[in-house]
mmCIF file of C-alpha atoms in Angstrom:
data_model
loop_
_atom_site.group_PDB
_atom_site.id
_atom_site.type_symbol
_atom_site.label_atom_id
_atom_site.label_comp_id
_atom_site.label_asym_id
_atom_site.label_seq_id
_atom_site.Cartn_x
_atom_site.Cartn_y
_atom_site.Cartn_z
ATOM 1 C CA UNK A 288 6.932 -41.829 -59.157
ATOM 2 C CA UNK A 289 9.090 -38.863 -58.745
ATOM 3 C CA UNK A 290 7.620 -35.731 -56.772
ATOM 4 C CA UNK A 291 9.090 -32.387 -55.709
ATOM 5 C CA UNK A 292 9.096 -31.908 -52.226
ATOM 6 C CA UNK A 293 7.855 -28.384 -50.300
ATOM 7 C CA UNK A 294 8.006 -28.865 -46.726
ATOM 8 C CA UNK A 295 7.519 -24.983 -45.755
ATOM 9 C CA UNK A 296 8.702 -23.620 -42.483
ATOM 10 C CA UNK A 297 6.635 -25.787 -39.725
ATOM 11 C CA UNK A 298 8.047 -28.925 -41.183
ATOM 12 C CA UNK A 299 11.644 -27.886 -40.565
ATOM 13 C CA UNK A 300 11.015 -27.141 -36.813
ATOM 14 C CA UNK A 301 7.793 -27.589 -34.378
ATOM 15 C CA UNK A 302 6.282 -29.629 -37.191
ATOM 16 C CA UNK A 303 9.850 -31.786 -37.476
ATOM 17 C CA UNK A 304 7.799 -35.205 -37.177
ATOM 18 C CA UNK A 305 5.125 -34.487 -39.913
ATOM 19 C CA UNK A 306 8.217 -34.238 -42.163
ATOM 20 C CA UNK A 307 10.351 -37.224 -41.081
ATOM 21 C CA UNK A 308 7.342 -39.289 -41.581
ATOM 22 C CA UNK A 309 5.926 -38.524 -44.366
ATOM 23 C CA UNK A 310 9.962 -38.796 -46.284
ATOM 24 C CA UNK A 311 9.998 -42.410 -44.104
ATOM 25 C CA UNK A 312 6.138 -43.275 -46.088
ATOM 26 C CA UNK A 313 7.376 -42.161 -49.209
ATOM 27 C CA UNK A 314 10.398 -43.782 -49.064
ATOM 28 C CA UNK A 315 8.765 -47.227 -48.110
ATOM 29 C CA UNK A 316 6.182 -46.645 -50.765
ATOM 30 C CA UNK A 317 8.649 -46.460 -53.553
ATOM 31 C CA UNK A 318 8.282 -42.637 -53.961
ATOM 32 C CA UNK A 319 11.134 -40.517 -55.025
ATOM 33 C CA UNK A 320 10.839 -36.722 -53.431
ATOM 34 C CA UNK A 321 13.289 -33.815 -53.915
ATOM 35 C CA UNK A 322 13.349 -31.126 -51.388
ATOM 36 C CA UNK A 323 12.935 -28.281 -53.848
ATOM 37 C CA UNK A 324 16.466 -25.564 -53.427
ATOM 38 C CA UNK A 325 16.463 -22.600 -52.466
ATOM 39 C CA UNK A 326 12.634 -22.834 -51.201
ATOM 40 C CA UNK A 327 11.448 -19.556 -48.833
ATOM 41 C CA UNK A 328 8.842 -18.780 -47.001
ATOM 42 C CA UNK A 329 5.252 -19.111 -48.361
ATOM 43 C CA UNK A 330 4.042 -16.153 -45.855
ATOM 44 C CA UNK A 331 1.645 -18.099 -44.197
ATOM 45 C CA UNK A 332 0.045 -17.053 -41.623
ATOM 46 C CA UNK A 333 0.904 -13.477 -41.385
ATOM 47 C CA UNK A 334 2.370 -12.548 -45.331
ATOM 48 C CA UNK A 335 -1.253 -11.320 -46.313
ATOM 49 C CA UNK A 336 -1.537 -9.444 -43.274
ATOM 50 C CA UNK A 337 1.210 -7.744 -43.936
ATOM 51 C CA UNK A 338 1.264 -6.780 -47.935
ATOM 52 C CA UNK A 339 -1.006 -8.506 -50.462
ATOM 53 C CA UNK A 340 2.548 -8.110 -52.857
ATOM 54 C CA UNK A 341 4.519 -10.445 -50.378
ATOM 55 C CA UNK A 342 1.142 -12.834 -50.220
ATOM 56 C CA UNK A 343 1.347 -13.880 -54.031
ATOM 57 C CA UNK A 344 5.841 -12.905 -54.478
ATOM 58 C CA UNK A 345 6.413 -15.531 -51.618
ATOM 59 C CA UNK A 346 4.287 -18.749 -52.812
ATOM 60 C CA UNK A 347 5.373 -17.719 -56.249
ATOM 61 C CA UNK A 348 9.162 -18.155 -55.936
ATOM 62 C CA UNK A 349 8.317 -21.611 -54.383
ATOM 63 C CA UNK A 350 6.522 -22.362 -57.774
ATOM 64 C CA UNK A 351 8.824 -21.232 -60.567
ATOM 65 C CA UNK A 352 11.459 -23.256 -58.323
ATOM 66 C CA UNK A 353 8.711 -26.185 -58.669
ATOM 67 C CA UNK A 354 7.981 -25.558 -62.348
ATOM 68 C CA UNK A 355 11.744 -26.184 -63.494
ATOM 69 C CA UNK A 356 11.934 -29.929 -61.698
ATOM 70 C CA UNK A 357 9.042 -30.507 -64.533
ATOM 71 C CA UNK A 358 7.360 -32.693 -61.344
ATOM 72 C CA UNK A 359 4.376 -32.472 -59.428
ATOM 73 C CA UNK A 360 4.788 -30.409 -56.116
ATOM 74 C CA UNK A 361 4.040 -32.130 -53.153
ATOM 75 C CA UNK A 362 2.479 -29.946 -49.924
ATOM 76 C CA UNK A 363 1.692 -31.257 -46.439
ATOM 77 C CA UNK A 364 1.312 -27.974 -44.739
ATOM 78 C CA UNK A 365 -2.307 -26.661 -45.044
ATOM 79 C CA UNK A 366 -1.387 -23.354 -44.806
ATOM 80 C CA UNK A 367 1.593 -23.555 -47.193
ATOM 81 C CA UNK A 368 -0.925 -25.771 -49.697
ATOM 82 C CA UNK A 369 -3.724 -22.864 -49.604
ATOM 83 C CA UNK A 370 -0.797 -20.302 -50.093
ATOM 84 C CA UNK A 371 0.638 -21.811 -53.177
ATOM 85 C CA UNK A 372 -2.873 -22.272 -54.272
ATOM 86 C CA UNK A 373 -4.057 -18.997 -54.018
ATOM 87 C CA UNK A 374 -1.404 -17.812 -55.505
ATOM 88 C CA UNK A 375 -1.866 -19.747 -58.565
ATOM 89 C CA UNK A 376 -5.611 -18.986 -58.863
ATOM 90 C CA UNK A 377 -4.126 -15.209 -58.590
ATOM 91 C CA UNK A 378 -1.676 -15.517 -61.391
ATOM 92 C CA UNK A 379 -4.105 -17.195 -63.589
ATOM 93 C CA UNK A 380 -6.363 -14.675 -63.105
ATOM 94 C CA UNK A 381 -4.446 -12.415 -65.433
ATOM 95 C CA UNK A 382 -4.848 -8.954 -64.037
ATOM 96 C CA UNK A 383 -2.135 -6.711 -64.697
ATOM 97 C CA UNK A 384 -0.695 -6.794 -60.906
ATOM 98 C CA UNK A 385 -0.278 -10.377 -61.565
ATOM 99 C CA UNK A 386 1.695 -9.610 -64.933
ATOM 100 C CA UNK A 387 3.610 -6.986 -63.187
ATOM 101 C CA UNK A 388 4.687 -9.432 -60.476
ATOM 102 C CA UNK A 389 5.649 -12.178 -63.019
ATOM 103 C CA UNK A 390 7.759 -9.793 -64.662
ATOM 104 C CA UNK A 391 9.524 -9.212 -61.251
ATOM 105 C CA UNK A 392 10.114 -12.628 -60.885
ATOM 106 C CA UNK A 393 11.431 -13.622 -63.977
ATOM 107 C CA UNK A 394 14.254 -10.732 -63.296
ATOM 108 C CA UNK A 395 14.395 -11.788 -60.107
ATOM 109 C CA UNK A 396 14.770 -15.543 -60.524
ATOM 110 C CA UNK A 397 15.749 -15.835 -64.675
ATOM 111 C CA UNK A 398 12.426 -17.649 -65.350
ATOM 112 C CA UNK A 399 9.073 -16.487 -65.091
ATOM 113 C CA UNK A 400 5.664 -18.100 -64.090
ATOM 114 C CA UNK A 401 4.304 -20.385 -66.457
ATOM 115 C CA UNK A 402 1.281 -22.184 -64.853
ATOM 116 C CA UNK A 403 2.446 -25.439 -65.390
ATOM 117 C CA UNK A 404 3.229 -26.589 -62.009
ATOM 118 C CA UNK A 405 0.412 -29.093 -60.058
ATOM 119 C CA UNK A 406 0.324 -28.429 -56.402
ATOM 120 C CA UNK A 407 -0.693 -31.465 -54.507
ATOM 121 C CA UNK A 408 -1.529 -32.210 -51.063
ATOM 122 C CA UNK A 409 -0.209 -34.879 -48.876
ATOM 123 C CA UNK A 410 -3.852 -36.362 -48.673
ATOM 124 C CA UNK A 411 -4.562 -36.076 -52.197
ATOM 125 C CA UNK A 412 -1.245 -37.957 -53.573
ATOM 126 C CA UNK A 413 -1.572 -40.666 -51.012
ATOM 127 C CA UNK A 414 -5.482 -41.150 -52.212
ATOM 128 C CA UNK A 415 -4.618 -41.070 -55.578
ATOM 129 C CA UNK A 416 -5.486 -44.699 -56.691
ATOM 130 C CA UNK A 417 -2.049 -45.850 -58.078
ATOM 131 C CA UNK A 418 -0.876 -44.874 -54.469
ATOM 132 C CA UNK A 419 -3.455 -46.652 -52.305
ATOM 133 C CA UNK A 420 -2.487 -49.728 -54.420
ATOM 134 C CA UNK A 421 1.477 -49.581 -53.148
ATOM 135 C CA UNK A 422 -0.372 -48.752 -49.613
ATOM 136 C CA UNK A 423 -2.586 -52.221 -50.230
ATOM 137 C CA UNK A 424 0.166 -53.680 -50.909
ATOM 138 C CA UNK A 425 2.674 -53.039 -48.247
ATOM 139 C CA UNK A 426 0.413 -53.143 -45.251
ATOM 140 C CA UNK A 427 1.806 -55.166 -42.492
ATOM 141 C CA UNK A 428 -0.372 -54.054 -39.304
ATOM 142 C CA UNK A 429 -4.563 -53.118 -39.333
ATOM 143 C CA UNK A 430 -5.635 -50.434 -36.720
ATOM 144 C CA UNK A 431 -7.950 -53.133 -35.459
ATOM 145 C CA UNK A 432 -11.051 -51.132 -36.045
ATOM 146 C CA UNK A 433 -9.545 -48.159 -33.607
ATOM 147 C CA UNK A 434 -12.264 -44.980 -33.859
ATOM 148 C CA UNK A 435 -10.711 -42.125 -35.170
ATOM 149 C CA UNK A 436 -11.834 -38.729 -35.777
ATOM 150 C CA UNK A 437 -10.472 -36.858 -39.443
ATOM 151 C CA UNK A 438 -9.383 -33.653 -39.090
ATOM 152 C CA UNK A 439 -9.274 -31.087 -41.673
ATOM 153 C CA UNK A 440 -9.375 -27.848 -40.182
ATOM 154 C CA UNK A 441 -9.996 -24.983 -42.264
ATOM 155 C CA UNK A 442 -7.602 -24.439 -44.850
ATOM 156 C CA UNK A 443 -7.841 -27.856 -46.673
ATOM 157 C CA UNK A 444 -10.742 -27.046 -48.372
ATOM 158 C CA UNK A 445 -11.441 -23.562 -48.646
ATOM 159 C CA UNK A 446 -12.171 -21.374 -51.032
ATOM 160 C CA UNK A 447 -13.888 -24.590 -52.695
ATOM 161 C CA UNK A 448 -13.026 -23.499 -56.135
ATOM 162 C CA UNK A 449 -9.215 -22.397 -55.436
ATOM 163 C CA UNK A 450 -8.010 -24.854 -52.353
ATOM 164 C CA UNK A 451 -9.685 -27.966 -52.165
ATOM 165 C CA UNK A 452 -9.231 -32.040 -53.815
ATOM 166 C CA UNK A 453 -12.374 -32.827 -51.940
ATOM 167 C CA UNK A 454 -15.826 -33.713 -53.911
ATOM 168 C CA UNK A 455 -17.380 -32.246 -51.248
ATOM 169 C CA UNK A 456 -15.739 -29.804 -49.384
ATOM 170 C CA UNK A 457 -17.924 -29.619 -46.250
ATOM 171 C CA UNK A 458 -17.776 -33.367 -45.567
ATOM 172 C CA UNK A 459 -14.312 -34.572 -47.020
ATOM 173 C CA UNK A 460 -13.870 -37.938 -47.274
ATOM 174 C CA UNK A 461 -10.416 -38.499 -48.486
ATOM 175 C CA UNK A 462 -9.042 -39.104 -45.138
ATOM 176 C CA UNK A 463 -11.453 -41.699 -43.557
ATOM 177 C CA UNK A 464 -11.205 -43.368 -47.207
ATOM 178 C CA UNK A 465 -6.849 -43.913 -45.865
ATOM 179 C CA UNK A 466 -7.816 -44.362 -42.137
ATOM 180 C CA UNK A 467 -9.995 -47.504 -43.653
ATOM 181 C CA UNK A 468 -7.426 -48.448 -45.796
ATOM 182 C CA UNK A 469 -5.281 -48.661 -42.413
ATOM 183 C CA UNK A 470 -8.221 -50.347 -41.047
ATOM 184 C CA UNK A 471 -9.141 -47.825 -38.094
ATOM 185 C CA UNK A 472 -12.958 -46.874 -38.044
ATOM 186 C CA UNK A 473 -13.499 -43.646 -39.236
ATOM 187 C CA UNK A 474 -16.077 -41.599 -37.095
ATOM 188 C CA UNK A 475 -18.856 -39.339 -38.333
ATOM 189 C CA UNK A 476 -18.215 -36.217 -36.749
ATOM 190 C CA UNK A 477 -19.154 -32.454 -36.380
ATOM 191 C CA UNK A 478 -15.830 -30.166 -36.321
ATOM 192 C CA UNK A 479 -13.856 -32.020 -39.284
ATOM 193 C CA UNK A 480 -12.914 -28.872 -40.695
ATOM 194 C CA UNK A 481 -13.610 -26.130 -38.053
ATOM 195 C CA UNK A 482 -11.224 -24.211 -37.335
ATOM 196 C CA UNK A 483 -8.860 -24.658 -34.281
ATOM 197 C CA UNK A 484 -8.025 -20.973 -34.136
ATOM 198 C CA UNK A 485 -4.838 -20.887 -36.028
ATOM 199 C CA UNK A 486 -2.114 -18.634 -35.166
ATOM 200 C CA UNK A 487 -4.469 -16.752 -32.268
ATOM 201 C CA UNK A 488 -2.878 -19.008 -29.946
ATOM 202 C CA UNK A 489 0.260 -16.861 -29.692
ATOM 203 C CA UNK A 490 -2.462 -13.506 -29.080
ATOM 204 C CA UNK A 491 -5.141 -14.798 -28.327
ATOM 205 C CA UNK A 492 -4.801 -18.337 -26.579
ATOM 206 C CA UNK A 493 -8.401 -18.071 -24.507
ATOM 207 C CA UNK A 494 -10.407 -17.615 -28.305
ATOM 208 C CA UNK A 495 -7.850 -21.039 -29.223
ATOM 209 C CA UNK A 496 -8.257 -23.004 -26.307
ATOM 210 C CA UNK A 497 -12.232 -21.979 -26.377
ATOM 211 C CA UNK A 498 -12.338 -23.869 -29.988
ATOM 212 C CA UNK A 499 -9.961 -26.674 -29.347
ATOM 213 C CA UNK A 500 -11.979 -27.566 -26.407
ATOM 214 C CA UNK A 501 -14.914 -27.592 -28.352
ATOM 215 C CA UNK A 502 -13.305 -29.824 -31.356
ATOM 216 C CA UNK A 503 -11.833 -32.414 -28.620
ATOM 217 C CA UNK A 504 -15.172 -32.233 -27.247
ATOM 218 C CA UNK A 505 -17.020 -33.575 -30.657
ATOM 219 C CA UNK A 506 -14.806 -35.877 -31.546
ATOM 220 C CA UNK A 507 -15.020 -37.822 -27.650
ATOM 221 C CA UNK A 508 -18.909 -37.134 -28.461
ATOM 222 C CA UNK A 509 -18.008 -39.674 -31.695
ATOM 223 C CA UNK A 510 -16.256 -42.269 -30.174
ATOM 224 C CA UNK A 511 -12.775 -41.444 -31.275
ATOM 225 C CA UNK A 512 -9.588 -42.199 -28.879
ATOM 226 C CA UNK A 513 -7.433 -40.009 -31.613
ATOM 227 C CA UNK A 514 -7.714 -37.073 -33.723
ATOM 228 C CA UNK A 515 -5.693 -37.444 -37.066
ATOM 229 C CA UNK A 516 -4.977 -33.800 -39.273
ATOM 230 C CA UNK A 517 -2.401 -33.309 -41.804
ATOM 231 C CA UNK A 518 -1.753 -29.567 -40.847
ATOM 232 C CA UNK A 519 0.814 -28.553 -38.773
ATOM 233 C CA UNK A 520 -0.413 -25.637 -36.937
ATOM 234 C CA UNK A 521 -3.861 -27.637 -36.100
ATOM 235 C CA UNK A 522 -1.998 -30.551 -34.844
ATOM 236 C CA UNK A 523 0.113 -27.915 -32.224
ATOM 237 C CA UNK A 524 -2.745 -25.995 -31.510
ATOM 238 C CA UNK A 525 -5.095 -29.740 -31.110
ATOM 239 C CA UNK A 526 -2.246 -31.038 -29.186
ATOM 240 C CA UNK A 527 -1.339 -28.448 -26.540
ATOM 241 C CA UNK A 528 -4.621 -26.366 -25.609
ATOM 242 C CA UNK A 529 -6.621 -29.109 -24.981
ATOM 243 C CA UNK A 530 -8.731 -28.174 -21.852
ATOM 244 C CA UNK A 531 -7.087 -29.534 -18.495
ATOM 245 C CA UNK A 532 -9.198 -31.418 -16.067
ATOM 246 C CA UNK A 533 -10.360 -34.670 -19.212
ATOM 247 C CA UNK A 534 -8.611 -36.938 -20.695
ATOM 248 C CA UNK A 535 -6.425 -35.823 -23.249
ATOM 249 C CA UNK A 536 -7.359 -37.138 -27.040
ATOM 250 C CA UNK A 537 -3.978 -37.978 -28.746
ATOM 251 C CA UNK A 538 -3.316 -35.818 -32.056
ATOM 252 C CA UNK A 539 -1.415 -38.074 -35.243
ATOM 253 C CA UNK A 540 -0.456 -36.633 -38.651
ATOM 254 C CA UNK A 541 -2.179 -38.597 -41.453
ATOM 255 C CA UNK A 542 1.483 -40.164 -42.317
ATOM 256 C CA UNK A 543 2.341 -41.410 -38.867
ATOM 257 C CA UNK A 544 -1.294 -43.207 -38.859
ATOM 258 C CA UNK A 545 -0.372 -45.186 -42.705
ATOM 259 C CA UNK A 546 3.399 -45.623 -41.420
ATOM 260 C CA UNK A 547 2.531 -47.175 -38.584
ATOM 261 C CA UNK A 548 0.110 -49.292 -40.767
ATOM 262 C CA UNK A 549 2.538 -50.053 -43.062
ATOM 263 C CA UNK A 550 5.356 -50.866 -40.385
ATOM 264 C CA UNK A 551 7.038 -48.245 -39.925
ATOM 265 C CA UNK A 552 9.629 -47.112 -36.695
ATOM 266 C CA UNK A 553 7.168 -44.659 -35.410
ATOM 267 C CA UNK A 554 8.285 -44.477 -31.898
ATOM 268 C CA UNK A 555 10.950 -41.842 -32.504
ATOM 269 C CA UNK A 556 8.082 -39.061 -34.328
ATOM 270 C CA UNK A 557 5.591 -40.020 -31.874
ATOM 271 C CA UNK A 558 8.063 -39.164 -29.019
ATOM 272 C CA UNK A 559 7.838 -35.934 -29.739
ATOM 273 C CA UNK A 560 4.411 -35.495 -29.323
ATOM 274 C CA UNK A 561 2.832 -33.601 -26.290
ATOM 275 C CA UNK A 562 0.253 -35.458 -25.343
ATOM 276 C CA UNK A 563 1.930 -39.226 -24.892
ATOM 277 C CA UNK A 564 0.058 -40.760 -28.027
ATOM 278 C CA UNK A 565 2.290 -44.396 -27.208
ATOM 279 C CA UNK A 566 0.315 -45.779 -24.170
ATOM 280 C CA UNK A 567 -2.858 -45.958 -26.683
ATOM 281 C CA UNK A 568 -1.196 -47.588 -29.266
ATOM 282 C CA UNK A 569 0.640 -50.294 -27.154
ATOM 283 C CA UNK A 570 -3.215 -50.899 -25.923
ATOM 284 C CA UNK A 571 -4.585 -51.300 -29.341
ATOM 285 C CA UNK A 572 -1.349 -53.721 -29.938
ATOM 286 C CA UNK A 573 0.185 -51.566 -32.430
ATOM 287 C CA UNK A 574 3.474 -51.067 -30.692
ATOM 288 C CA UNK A 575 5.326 -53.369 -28.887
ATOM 289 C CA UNK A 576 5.887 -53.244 -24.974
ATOM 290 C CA UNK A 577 8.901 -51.327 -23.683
#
């Protein structure tokens, strides 16, 4: 299997470990992906803010670039994955701004917007049945039953009919379906896709800490010791406004959890999380003592 690769801004800097580990799963799963050239942008968060042009020109570049590889696109950034999506449910739309804006793009770029590109998220591809098969097949540790607590956050699977690879999209399943594959215990929870507040943290920080606290405080209410997401700005936001004074819930992207299950160095991403996620895996005997 052979997938274009969109890793979006986060994954090339705070978000550096969602991106090393999900190449290092792929890689030991026997998937080929290729960083797409040239990529920009999407303009998530603030793009729409800003000019509803630059909100559909910026994910669109991304998926002309996509469209000539002739693969599927793969996504792990929420944001960047509800950007490209939306801006494919905009061009299919047909409305004469879109036309006018795939006419701008075609001069700008020599090829216009065809339609013909699938954007996929990191969640999806790995459930995809084929893939949980290589996943079956190459586990080497079980998470020993360890309680954890999916995390969507908000822009995983919303608007329904645009965003979303969920059957349901207000109690996704995909992601204890992997964590079970791993063999942690996925909890049933309140908050899996509330939102954690998003970008308010920079403006705002009391409105993000407010919701964090209340997220962490659901998911301890569960039984979880960890939180798992696949977004980039919930796991910052998850991992360093948690409320002082408690015990601090570790944070793990989706592909740290199934690399670690399938073997996987995971030290060196984990490392670079704030709250110290290692002392709870050496105690569930996932990683060795150093």
């Amino acid at each position: 299997m052979r997938l274009s690769y969109y890793p979006g801004c986060s994954l090339h800097s705070t978000a550096a470990e969602f991106s090393v580990s999900t190449e290092a799963l792929f890689q030991a799963l026997g998937i080929e992906l290729r960083e797409l050239d040239d990529w920009c942008c999407c303009g998530a968060t603030s793009g729409h803010s800003l000019s509803n042009f630059l909100s559909h020109a910026l994910p669109l570049h991304n998926l002309v670039l996509a469209e000539a590889t002739g693969n599927d696109l793969l996504v792990p950034c929420a944001a960047c994955y509800n950007s490209l999506k939306n801006a494919q449910a905009f061009m299919a739309g047909g409305s004469q701004e879109a036309q006018e804006l795939n006419r701008q793009v075609a001069q700008a770029l020599g090829r216009e917007y065809r339609g013909e590109v699938r954007v996929r998220h990191v969640i999806e591809v790995l459930a995809d049945p084929r893939v949980e098969n290589l996943i079956k097949d190459r586990l080497k540790k079980s998470l020993a039953g360890m309680p954890l607590a999916s995390y969507y956050g908000c822009l995983l699977t919303r608007p329904p009919k645009v965003a979303s690879f969920e059957t349901n999209p207000e109690q996704p399943q995909l992601m204890d379906r992997l964590l079970r594959l791993a063999g942690a215990m996925p909890v049933s929870w309140s908050h899996k896709n509330e939102c954690c507040g998003a970008s308010l943290a920079i403006p705002q920080p009391q409105i993000v800490e407010g919701l964090v606290g209340k997220i962490v405080a659901a998911a301890r209410r569960a039984g979880a010791v960890a939180i798992v997401t696949a977004c980039p700005l919930c796991q910052t936001n998850l991992d360093s406004r948690q409320p002082a004074g408690g015990d601090f819930l570790p944070v793990f992207f989706i592909t740290e959890i199934i690399g670690l299950a399938l073997g996987l160095n995971a030290t060196p991403w984990l490392r670079k999380h704030l709250i110290d996620p290692l002392p709870l895996l050496h105690q569930q005997g996932l990683l060795a003592a150093s």
